[in-house]
Coordinates of C-alpha atoms in Angstrom, one line a residue:
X13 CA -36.6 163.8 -30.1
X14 CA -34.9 160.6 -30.4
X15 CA -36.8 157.9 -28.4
X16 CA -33.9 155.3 -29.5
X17 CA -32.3 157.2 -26.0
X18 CA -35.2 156.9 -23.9
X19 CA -34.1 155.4 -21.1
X20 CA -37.2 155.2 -18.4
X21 CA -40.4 157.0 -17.7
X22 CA -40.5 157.2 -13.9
X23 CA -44.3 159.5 -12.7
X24 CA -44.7 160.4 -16.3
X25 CA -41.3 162.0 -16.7
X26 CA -39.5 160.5 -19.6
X27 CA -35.5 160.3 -18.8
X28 CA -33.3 160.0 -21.5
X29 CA -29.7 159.9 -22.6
X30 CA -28.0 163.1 -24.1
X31 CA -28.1 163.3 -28.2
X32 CA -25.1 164.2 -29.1
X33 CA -25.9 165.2 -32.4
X34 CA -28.9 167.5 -30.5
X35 CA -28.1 171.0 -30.3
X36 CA -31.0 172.0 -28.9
X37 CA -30.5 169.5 -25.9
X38 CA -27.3 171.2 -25.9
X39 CA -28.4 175.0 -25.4
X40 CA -31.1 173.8 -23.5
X41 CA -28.9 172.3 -21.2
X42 CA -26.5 174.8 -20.8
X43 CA -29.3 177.4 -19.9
X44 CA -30.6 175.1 -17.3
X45 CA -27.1 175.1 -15.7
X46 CA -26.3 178.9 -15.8
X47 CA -29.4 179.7 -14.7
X48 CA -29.5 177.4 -11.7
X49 CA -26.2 176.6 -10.3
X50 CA -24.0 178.8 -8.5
X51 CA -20.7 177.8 -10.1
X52 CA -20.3 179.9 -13.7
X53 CA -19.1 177.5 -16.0
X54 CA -17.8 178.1 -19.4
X55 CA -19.2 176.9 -22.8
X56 CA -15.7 174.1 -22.9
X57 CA -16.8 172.8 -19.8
X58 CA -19.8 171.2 -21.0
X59 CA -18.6 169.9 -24.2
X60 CA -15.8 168.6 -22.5
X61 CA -18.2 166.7 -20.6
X62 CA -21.1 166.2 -23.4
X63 CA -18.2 165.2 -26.2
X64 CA -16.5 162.8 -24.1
X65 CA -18.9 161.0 -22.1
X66 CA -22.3 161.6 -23.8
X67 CA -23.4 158.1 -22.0
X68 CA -23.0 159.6 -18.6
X69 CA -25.1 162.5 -19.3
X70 CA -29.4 161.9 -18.5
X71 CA -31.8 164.5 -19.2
X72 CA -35.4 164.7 -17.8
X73 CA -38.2 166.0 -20.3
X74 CA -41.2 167.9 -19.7
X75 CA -43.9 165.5 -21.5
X76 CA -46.0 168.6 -22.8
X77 CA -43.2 170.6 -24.3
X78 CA -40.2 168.7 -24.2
X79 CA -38.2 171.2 -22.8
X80 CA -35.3 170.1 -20.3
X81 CA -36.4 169.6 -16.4
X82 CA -33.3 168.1 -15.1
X83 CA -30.0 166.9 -16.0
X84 CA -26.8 165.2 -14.6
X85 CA -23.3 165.3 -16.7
X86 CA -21.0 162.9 -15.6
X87 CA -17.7 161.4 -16.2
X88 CA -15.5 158.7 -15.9
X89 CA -11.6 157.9 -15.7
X90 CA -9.0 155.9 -14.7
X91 CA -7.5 157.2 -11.2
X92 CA -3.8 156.7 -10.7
X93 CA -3.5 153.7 -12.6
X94 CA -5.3 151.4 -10.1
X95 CA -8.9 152.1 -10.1
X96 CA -11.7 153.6 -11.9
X97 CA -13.2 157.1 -11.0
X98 CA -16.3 158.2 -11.6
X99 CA -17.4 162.0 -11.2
X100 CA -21.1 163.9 -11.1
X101 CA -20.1 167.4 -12.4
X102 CA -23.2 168.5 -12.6
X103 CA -27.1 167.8 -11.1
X104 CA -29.7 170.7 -11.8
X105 CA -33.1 170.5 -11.8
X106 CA -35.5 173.3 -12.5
X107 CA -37.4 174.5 -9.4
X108 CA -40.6 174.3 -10.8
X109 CA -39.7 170.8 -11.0
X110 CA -38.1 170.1 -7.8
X111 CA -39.1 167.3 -4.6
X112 CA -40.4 165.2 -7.0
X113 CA -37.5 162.6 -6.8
X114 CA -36.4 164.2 -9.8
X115 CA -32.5 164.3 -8.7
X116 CA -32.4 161.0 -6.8
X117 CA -33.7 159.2 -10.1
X118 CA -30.6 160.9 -12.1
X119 CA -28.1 160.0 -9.4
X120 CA -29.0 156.4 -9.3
X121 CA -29.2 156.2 -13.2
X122 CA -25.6 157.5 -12.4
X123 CA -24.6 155.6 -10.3
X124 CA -26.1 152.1 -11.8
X125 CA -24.6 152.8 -15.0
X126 CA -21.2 153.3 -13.7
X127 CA -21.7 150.3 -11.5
X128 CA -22.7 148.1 -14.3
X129 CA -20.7 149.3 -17.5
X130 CA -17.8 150.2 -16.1
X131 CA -16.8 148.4 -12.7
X132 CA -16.0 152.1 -11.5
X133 CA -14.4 151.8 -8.0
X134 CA -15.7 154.7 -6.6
X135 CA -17.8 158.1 -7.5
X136 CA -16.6 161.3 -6.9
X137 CA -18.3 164.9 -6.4
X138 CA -18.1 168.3 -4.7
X139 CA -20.5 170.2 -3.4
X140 CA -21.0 173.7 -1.4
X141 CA -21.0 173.1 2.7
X142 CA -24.5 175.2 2.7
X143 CA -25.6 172.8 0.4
X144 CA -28.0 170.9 3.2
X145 CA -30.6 169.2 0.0
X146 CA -27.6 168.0 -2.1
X147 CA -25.6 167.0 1.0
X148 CA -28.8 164.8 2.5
X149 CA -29.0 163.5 -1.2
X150 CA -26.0 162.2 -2.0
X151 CA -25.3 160.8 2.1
X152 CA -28.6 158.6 1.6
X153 CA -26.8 157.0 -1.4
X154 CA -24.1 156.4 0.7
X155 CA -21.6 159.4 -0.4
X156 CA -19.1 159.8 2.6
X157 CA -17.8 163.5 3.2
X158 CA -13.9 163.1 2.9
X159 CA -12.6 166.2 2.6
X160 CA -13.7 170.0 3.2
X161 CA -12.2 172.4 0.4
X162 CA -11.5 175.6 1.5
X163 CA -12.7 178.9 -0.6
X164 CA -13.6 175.8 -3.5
X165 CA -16.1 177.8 -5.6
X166 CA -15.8 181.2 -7.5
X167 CA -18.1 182.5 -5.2
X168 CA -15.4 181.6 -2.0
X169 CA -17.3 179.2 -0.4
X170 CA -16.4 176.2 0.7
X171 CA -17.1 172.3 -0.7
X172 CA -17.4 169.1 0.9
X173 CA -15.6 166.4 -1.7
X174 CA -17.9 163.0 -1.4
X175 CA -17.2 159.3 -2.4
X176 CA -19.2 156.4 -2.9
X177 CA -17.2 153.9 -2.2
X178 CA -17.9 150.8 -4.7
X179 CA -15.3 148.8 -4.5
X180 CA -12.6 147.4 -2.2
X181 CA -10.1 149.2 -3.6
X182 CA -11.8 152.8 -2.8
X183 CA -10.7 151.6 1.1
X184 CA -7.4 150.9 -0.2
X185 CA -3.6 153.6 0.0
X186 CA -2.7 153.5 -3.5
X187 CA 0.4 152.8 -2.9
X188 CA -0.8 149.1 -2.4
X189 CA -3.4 148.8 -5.4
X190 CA -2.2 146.8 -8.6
X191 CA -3.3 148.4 -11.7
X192 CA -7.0 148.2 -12.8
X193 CA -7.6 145.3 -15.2
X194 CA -8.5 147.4 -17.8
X195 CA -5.2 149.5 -17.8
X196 CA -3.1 146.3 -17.6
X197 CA -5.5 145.2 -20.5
X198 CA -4.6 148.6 -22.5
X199 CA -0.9 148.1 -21.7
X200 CA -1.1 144.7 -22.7
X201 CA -2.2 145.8 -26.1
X202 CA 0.3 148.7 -26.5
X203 CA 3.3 146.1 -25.7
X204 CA 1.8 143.3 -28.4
X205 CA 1.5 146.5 -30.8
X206 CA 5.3 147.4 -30.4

């Protein structure tokens, strides 16, 4: 266990970032996931996530074991040129372990860090319709339902698509946005290297 990526102990429960270099984590992780969520997801999926944005991924440890209690996998990117995305792909927390604030701690690590590090203009997420807990969740961060998704999961039902909105732009038409600063920033740099 590397404390270096401890992040907060909120009611005992230590939160930390994801090790990268932790398989254990890893399978722990993905066993947590395909045992509790409804969506099947493959083995790329994850390390898609886990490889690319290891920062946006916060585990919750059982203090007597150690073993994985909760976790949120994240992402961010840039969105059409003009504004910064970020996405919760995942939030799972082991029933034993659940109404304990467990989940609304990891979402506003989430959130906060996207805030914070990145200037992300908005978050992003789907979830299933029948999904009252996660629904009630996210909307008392502020998450707006935007769109219903017809037949979204494997399993045929249907998803509500949520945004925070963080930014003025995520009240904007694209079509009006200027780019982000950070891509005029990248292209910047790839005109001064040419």
């Amino acid at each position: 266990m590397n404390d270096d990526l401890l992040i907060t102990t909120i009611n005992d429960l230590p939160y930390y970032q994801f090790d990268i270099n932790n398989q254990l984590e890893f399978k722990q992780i993905s066993q947590l996931i395909s045992i509790h969520l409804s969506e099947p997801y493959s083995i790329y999926v994850y390390w898609y996530f886990l490889n690319n944005w290891p920062n946006y991924c916060f585990i919750v440890k059982d203090p007597k074991n150690y073993s994985i209690i909760g976790v949120i996998i994240s992402k961010i990117e840039l969105h059409r040129n003009v504004r910064y995305r970020g996405y919760i792909g995942m939030l799972v927390i082991d029933p034993t372990y659940r109404k304990q604030g467990i989940a609304k701690n990891l979402v506003k690590l989430t959130i906060e860090k996207m805030e914070k590090d990145d200037l992300v203009d908005e978050i992003m997420l789907e979830t299933e319709v029948s999904n009252i807990g996660a629904l009630k969740l996210y909307e008392s961060f502020g998450f707006l339902r935007t769109k219903r998704l017809f037949r979204y999961y494997l399993n045929t039902h249907d998803a509500f698509r949520l945004i925070l909105p963080l930014s003025n732009k995520a009240h904007s038409r694209y079509a009006f946005l200027p780019l982000h600063p950070k891509e005029l920033e990248r292209q910047k740099l790839e005109l001064n290297q040419n």
